[in-house]
GROMACS .gro file of N, CA and C in nm:
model
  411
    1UNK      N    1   1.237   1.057  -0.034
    1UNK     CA    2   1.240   1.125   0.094
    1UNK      C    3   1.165   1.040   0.194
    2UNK      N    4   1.232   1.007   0.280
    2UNK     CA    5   1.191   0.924   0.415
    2UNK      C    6   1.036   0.940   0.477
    3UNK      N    7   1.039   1.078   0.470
    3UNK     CA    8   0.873   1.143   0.559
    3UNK      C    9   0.725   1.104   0.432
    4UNK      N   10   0.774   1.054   0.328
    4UNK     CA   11   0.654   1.043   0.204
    4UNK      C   12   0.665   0.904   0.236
    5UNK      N   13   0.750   0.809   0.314
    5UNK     CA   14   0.693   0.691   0.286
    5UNK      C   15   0.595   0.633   0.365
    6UNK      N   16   0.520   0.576   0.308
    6UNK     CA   17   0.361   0.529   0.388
    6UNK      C   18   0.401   0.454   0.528
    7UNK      N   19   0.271   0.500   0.609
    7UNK     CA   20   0.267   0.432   0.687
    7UNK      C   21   0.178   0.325   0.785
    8UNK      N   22   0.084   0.316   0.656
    8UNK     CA   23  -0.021   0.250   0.683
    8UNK      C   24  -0.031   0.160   0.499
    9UNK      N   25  -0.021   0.028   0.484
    9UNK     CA   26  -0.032  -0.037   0.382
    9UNK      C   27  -0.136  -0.047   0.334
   10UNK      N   28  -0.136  -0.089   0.244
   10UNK     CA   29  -0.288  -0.157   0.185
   10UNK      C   30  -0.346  -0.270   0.228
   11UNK      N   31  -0.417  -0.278   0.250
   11UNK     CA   32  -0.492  -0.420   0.338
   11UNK      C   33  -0.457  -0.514   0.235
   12UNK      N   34  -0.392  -0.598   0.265
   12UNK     CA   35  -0.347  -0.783   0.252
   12UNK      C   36  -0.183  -0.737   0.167
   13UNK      N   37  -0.165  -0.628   0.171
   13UNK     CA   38  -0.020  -0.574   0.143
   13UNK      C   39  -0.014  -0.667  -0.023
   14UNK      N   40  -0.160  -0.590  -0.047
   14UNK     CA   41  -0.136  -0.678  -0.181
   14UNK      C   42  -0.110  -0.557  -0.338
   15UNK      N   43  -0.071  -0.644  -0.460
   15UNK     CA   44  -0.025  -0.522  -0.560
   15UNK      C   45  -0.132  -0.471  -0.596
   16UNK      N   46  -0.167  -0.322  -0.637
   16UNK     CA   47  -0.246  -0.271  -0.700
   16UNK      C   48  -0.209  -0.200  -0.781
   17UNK      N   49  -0.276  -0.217  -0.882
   17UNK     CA   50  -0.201  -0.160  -1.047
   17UNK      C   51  -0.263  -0.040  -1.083
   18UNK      N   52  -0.146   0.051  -1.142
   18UNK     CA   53  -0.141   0.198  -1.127
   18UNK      C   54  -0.270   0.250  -1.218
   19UNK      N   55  -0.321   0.381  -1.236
   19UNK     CA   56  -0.414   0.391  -1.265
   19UNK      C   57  -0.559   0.459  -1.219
   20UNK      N   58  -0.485   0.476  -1.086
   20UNK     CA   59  -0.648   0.523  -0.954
   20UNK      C   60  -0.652   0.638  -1.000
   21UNK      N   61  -0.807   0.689  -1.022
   21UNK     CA   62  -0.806   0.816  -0.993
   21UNK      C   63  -0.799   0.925  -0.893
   22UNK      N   64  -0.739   0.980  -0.850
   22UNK     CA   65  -0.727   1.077  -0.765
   22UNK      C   66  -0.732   1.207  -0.718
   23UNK      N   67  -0.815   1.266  -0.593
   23UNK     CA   68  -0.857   1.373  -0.568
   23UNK      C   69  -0.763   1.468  -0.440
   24UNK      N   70  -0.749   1.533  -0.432
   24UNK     CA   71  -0.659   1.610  -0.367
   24UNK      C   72  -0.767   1.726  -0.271
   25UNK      N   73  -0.672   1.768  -0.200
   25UNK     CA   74  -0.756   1.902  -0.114
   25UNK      C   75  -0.613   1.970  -0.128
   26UNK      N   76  -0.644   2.135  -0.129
   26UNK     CA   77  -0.536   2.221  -0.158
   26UNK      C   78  -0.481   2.266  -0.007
   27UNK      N   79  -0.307   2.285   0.043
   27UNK     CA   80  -0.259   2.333   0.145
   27UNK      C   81  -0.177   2.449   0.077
   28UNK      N   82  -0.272   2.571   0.104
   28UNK     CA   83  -0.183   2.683   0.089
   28UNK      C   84  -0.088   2.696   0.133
   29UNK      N   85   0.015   2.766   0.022
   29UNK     CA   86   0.185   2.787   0.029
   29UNK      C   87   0.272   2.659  -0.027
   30UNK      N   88   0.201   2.554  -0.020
   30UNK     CA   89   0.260   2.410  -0.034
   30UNK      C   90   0.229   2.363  -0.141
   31UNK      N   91   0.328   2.293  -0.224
   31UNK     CA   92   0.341   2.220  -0.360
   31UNK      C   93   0.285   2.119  -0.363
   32UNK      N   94   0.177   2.145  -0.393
   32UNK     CA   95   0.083   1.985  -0.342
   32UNK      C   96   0.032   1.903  -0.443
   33UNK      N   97   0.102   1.971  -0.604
   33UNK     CA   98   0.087   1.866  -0.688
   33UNK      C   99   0.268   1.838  -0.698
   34UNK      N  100   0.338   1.838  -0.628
   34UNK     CA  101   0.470   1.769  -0.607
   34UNK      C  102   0.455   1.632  -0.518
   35UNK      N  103   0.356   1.665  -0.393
   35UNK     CA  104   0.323   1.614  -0.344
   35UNK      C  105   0.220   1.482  -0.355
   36UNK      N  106   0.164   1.493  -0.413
   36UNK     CA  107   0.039   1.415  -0.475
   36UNK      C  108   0.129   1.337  -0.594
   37UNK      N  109   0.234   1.406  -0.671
   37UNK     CA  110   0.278   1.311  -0.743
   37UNK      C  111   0.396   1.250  -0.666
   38UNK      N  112   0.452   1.291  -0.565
   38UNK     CA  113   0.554   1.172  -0.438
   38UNK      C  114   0.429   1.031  -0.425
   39UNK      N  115   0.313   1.072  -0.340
   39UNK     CA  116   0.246   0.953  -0.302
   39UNK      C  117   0.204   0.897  -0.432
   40UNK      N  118   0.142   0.969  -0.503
   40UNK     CA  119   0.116   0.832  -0.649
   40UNK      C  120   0.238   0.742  -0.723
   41UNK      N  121   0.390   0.824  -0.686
   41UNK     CA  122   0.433   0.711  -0.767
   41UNK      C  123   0.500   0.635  -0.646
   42UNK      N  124   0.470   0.667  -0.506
   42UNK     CA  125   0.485   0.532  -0.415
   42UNK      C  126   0.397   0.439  -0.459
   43UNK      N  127   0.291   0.458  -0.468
   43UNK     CA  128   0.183   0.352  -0.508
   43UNK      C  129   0.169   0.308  -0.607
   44UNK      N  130   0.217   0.357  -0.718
   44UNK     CA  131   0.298   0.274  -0.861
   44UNK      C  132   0.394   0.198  -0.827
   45UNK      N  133   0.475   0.214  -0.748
   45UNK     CA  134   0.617   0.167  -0.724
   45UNK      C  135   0.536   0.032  -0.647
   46UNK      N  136   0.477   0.065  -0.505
   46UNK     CA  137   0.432  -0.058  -0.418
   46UNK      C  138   0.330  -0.150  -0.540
   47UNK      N  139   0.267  -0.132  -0.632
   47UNK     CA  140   0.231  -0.211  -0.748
   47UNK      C  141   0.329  -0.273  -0.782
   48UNK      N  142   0.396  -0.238  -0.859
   48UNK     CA  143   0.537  -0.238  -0.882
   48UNK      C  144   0.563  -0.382  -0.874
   49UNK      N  145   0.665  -0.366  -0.791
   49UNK     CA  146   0.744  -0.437  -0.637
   49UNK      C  147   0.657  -0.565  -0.613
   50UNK      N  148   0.504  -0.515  -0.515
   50UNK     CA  149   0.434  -0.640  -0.478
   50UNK      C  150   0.404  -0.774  -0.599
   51UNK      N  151   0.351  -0.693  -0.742
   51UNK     CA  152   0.347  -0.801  -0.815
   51UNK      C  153   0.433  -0.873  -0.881
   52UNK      N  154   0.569  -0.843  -0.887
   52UNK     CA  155   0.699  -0.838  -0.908
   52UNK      C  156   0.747  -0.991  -0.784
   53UNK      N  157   0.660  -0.955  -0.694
   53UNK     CA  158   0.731  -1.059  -0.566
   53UNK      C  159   0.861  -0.989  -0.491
   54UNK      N  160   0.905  -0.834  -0.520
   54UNK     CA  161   1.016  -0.783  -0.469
   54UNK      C  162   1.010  -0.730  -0.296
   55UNK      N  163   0.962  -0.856  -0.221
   55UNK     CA  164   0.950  -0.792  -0.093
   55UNK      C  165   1.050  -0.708  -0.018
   56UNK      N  166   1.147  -0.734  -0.009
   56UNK     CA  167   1.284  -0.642   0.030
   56UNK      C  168   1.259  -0.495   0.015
   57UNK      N  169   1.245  -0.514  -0.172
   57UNK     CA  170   1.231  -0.346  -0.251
   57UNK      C  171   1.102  -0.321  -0.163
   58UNK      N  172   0.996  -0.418  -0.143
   58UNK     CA  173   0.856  -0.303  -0.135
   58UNK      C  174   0.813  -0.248  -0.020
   59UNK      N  175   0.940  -0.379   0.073
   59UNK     CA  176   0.956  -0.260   0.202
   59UNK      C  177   0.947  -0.177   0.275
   60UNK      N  178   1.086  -0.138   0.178
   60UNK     CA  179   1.151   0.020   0.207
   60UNK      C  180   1.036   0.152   0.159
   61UNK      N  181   0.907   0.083   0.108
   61UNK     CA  182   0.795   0.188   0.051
   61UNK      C  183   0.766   0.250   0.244
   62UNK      N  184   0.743   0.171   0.319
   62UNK     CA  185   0.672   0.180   0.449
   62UNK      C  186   0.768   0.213   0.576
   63UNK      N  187   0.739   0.328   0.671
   63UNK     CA  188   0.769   0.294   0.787
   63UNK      C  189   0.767   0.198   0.874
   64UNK      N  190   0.867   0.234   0.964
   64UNK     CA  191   0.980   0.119   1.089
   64UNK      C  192   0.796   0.064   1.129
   65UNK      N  193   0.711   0.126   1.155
   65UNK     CA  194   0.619   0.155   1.222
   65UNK      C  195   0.456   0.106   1.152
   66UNK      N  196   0.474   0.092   1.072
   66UNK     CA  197   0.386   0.016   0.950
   66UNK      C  198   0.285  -0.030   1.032
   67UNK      N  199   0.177  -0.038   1.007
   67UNK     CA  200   0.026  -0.121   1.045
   67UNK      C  201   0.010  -0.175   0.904
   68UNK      N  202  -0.058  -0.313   0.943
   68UNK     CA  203  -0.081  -0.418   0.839
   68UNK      C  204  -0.191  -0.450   0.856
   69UNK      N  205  -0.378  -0.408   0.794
   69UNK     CA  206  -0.483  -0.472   0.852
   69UNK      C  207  -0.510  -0.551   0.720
   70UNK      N  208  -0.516  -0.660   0.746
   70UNK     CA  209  -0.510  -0.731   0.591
   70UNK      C  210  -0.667  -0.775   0.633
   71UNK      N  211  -0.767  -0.779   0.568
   71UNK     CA  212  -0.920  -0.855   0.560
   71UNK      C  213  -0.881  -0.974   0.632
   72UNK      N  214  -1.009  -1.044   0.747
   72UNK     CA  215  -1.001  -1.110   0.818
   72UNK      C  216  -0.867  -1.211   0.881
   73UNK      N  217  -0.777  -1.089   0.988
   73UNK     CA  218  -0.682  -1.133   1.021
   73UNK      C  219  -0.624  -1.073   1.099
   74UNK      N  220  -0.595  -1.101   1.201
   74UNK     CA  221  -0.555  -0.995   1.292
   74UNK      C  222  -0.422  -0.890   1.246
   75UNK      N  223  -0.439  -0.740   1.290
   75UNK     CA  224  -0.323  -0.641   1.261
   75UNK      C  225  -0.194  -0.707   1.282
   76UNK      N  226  -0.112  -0.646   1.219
   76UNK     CA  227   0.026  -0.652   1.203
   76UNK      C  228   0.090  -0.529   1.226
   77UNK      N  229   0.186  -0.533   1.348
   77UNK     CA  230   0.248  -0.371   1.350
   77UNK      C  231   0.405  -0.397   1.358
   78UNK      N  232   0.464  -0.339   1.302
   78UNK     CA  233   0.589  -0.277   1.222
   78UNK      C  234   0.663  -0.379   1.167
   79UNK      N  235   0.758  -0.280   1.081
   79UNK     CA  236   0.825  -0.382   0.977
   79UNK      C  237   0.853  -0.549   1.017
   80UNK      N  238   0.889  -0.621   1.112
   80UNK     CA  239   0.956  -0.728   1.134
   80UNK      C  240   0.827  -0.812   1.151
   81UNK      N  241   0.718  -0.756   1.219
   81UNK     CA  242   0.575  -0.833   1.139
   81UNK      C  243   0.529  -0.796   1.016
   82UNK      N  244   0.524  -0.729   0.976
   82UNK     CA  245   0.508  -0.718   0.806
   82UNK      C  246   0.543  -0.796   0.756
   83UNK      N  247   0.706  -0.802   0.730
   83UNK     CA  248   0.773  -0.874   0.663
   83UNK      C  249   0.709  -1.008   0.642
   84UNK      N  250   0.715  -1.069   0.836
   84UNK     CA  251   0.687  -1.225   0.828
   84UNK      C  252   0.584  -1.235   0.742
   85UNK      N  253   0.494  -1.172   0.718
   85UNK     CA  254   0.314  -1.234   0.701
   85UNK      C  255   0.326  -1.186   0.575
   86UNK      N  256   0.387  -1.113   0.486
   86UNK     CA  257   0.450  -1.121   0.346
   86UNK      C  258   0.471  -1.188   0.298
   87UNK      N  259   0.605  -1.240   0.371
   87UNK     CA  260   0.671  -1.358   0.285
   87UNK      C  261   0.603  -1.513   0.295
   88UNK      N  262   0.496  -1.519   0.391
   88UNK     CA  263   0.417  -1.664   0.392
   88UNK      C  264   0.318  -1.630   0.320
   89UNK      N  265   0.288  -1.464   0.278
   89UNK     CA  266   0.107  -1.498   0.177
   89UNK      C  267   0.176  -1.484   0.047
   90UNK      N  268   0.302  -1.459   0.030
   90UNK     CA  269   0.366  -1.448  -0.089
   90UNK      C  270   0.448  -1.634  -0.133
   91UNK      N  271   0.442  -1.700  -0.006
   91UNK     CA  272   0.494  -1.814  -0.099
   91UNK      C  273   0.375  -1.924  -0.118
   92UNK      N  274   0.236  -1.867  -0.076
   92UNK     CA  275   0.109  -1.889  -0.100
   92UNK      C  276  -0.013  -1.861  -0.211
   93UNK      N  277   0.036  -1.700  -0.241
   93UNK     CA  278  -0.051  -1.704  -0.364
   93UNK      C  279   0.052  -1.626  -0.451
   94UNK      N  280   0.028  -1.589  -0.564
   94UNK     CA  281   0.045  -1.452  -0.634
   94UNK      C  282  -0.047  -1.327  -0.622
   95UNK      N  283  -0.021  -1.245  -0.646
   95UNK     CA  284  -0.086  -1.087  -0.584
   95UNK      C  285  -0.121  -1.003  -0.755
   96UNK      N  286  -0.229  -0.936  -0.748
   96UNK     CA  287  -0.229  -0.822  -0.829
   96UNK      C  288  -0.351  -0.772  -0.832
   97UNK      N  289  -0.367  -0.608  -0.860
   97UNK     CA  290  -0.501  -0.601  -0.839
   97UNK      C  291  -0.439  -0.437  -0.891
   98UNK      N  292  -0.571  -0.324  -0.804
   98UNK     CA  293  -0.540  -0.198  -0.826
   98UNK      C  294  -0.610  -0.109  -0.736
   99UNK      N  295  -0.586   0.039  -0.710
   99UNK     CA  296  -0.624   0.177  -0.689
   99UNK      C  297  -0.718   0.157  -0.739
  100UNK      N  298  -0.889   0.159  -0.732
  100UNK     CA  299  -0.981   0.238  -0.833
  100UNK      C  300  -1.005   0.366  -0.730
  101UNK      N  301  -0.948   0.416  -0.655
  101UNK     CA  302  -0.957   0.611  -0.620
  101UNK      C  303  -0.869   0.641  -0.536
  102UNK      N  304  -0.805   0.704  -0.493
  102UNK     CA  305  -0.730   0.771  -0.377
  102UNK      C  306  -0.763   0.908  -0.386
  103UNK      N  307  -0.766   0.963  -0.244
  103UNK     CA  308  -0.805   1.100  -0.206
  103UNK      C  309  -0.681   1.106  -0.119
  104UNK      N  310  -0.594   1.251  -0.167
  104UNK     CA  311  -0.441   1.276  -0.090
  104UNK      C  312  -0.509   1.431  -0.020
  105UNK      N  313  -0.501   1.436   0.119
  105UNK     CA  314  -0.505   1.560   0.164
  105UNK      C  315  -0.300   1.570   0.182
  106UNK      N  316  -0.324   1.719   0.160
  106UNK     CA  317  -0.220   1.800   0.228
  106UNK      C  318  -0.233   1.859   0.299
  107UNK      N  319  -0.112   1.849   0.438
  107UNK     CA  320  -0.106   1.928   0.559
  107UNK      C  321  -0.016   2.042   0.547
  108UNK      N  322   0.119   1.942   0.487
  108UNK     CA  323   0.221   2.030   0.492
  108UNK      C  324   0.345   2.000   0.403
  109UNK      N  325   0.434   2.040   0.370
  109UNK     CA  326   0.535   1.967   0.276
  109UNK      C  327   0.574   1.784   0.308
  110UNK      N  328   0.561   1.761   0.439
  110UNK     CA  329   0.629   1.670   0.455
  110UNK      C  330   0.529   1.588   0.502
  111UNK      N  331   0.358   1.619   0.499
  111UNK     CA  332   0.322   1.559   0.573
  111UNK      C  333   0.167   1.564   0.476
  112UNK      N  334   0.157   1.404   0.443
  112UNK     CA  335  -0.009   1.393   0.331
  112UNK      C  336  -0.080   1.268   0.391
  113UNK      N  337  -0.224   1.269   0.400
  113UNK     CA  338  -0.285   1.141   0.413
  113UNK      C  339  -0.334   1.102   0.315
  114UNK      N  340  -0.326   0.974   0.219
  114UNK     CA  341  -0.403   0.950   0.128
  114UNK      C  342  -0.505   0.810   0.166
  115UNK      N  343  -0.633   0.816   0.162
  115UNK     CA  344  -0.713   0.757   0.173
  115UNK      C  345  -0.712   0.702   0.020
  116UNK      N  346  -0.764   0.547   0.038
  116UNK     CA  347  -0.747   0.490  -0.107
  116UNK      C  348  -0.861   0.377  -0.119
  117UNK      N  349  -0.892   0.333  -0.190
  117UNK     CA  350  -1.028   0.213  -0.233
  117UNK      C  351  -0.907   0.113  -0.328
  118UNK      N  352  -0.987   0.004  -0.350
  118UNK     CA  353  -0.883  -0.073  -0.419
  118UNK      C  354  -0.953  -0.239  -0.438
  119UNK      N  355  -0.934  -0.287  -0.531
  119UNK     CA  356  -0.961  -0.428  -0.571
  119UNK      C  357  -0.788  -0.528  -0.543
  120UNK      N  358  -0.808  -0.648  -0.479
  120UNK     CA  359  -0.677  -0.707  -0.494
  120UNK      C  360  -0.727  -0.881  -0.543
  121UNK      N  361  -0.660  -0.922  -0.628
  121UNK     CA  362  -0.639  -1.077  -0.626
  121UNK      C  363  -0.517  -1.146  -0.607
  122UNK      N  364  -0.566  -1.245  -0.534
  122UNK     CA  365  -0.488  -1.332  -0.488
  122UNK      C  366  -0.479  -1.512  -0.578
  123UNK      N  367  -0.407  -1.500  -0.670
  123UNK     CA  368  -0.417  -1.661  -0.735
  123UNK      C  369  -0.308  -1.769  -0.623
  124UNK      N  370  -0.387  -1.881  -0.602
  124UNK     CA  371  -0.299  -2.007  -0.533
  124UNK      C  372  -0.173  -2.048  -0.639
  125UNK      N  373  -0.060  -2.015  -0.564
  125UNK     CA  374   0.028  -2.072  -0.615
  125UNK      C  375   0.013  -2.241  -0.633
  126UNK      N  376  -0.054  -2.315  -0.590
  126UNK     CA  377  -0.076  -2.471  -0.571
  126UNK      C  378  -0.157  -2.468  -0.708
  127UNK      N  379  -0.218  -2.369  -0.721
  127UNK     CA  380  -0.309  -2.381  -0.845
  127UNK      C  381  -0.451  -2.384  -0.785
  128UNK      N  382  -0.617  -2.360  -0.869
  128UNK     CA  383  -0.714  -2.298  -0.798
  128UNK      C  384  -0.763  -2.180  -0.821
  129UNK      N  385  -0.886  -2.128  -0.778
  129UNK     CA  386  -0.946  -2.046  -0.845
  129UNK      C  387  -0.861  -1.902  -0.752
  130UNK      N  388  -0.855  -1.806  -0.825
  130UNK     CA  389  -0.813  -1.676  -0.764
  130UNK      C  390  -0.967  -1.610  -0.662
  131UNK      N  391  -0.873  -1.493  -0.606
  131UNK     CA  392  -0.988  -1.455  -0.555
  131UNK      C  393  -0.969  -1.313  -0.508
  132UNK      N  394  -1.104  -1.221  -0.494
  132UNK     CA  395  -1.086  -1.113  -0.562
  132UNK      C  396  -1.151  -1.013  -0.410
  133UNK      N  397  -1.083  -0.938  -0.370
  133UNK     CA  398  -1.148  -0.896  -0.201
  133UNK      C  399  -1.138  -0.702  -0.287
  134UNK      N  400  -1.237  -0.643  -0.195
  134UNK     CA  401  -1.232  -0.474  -0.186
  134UNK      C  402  -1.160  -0.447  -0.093
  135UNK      N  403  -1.080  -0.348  -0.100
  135UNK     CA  404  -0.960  -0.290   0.043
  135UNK      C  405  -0.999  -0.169  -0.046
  136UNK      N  406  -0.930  -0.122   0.140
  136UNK     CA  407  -0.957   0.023   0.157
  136UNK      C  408  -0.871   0.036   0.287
  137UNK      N  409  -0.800   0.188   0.293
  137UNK     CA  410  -0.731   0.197   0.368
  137UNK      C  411  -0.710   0.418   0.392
   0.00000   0.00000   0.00000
């Protein structure tokens, strides 16, 4: 469903491997462990995908409208900058990392914020030591 897909990435739009623990706040009347499990398996999926190298697929995880604050670098806003600054840190390093927490509020059926913490590495494709940043988003 279109309205669950994120719209704010993970800083350096890098993979994080499934696993986070996660806390919720309850929206009466609303299915909010339907909900909570829509956004966790976007964020399995954007694991997925990113360490995979499937930029196309990992996409379609994010809105037209996407913000990109990757650690020291200026924002990136919507898909057609995304993309670019993807596909140059992707033919630069390899990606993988993870969730260690996300907190999903619910508003409403169609509408969740999940705040998230997260470890990412980045190995040089040239070869070189990897390197290992905290995001949060």
């Amino acid at each position: 469903m279109r309205s669950m897909r994120r719209s704010v990435i993970p800083a350096a739009t890098i993979a994080l491997a499934a696993g986070c623990a996660t806390q919720t706040s309850e929206a009466p009347g609303i299915d909010t462990a339907a909900i909570v499990a829509a956004v966790t398996a976007a964020q399995d999926r954007e694991v997925a995908l990113i360490s995979a190298g499937h930029i196309d697929s990992m996409l379609t995880i994010y809105t037209d409208d996407v913000h990109l604050m990757a650690p020291n670098e200026p924002a990136r806003h919507g898909a057609a900058e995304v993309r670019t600054w993807v596909e140059a840190v992707a033919q630069q390093v390899s990606m993988t990392g993870r969730y260690t927490s996300t907190q999903i509020d619910v508003a409403s059926n169609d509408f969740a914020i999940a705040r998230y913490v997260g470890e990412l590495t980045a190995t040089p494709r040239a070869g070189g030591a990897a390197t290992t940043e905290k995001i949060k988003g």
